[in-house]
C-alpha positions as MATLAB code, in Angstrom:
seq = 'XXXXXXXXXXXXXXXXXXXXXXXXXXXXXXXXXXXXXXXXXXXXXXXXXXXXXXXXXXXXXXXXXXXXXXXXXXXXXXXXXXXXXXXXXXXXXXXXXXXXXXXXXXXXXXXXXXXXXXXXXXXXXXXXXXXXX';
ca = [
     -56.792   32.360  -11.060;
     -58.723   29.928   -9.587;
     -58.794   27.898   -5.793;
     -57.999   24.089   -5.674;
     -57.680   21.763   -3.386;
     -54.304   20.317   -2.753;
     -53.354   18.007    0.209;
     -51.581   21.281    2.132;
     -54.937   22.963    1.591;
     -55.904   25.751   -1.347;
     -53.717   26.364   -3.765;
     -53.994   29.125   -6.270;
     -53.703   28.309  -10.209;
     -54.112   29.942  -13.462;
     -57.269   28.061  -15.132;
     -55.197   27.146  -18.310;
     -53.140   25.198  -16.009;
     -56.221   23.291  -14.879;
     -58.106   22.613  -17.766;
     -57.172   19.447  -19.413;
     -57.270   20.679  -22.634;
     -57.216   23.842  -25.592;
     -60.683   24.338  -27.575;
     -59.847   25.796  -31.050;
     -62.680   28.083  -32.629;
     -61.604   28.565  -36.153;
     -64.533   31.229  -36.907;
     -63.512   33.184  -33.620;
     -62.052   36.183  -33.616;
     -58.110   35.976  -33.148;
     -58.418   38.321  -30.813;
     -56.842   37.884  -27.563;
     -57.663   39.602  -23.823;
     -54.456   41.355  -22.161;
     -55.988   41.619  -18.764;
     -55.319   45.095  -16.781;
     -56.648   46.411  -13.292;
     -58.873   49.075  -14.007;
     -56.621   51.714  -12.174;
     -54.369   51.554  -15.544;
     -57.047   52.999  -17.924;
     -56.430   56.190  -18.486;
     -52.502   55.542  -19.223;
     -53.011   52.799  -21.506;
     -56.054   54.626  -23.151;
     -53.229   58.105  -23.701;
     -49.990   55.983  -24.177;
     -48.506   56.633  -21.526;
     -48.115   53.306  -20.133;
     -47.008   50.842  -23.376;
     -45.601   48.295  -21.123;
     -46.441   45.210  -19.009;
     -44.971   42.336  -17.004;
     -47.065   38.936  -16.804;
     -45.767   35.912  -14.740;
     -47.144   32.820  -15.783;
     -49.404   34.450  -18.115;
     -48.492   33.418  -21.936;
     -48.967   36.671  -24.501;
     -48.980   36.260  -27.983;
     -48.298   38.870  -30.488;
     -50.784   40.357  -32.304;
     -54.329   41.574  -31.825;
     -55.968   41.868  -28.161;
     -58.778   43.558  -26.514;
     -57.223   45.023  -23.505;
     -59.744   44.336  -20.521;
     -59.649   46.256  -17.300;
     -61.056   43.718  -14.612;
     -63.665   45.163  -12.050;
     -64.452   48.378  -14.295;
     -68.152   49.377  -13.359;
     -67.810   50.842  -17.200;
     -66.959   47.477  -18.411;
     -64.088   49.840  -20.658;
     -62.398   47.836  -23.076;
     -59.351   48.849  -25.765;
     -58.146   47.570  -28.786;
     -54.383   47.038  -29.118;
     -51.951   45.328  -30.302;
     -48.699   43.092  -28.237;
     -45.849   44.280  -30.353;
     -43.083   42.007  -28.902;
     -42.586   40.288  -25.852;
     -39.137   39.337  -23.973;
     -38.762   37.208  -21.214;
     -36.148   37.920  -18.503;
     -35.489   35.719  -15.160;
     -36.697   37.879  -12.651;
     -33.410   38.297  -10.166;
     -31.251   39.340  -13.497;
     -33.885   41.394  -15.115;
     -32.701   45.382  -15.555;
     -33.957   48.368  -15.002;
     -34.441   48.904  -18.812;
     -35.549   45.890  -19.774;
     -38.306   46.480  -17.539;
     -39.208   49.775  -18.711;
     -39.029   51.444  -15.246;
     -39.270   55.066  -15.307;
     -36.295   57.138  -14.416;
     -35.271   56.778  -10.131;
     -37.762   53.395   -9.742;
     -35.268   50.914   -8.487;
     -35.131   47.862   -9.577;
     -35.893   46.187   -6.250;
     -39.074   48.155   -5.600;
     -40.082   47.153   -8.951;
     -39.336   43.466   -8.004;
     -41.381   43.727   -4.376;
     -44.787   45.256   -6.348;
     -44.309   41.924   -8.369;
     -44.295   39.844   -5.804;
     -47.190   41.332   -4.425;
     -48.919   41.104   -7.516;
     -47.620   37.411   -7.906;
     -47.107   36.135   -4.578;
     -45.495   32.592   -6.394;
     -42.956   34.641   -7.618;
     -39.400   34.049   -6.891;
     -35.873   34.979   -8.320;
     -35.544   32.505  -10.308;
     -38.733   32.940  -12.405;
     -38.854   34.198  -15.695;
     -41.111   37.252  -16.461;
     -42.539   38.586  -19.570;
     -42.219   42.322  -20.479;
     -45.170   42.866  -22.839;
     -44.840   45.612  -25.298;
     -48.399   46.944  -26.492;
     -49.980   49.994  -28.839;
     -53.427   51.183  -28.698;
     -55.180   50.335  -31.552;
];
């Protein structure tokens, strides 16, 4: 995310949305980053967590390096984004976002929109599916 200038003052906006336009690399590596906060390591690492939800953050499938931002170990994974379904956020159950048994739905929608403060009801979310490599 990155700060711009708008005539109501800063506005916060993904940096794909800013850049005018996609470079393609065709000797990269396909590889993809699936961000994380580094307070997710260890689950991801064990498979225990196997899940995400990204607002306004395309995920392909396929082959990623899963990054965990502001890691003093720089710790990366390999993985893989096994499918991903997209569900407006007001309809969105508490299966197809892979709560845990007792999380309500609604406390899973307020951490959300503390994560995404943009977010509203009417937004569509992705539920990410991913393996450890």
């Amino acid at each position: 995310m990155v700060a711009v200038p708008t005539d109501k003052g800063p506005k916060m906006r993904p940096i794909r949305k800013v850049l005018p336009d996609t470079y393609f690399f065709p000797d990269a590596d396909s590889r993809r980053l699936l961000r994380f906060n580094k307070r997710y390591y260890d689950v991801v690492a064990n498979g225990t967590k196997v899940t995400t939800v990204r607002f306004d953050d395309p995920v392909t499938l396929g082959p990623h390096t899963f990054v965990f931002e502001d890691d003093a170990e720089h710790r990366t994974l390999d993985g893989r984004v096994t499918e991903v379904q997209y569900h407006q956020l007001d309809q969105m159950t508490a299966e197809q976002a892979g709560l845990a048994p007792g999380t309500s739905v609604e406390e899973f929608r307020r951490g959300l929109r503390s994560h995404y403060p943009a977010l509203s009801d009417e937004d569509e979310v992705g539920v990410v599916a991913f393996e450890v490599a």
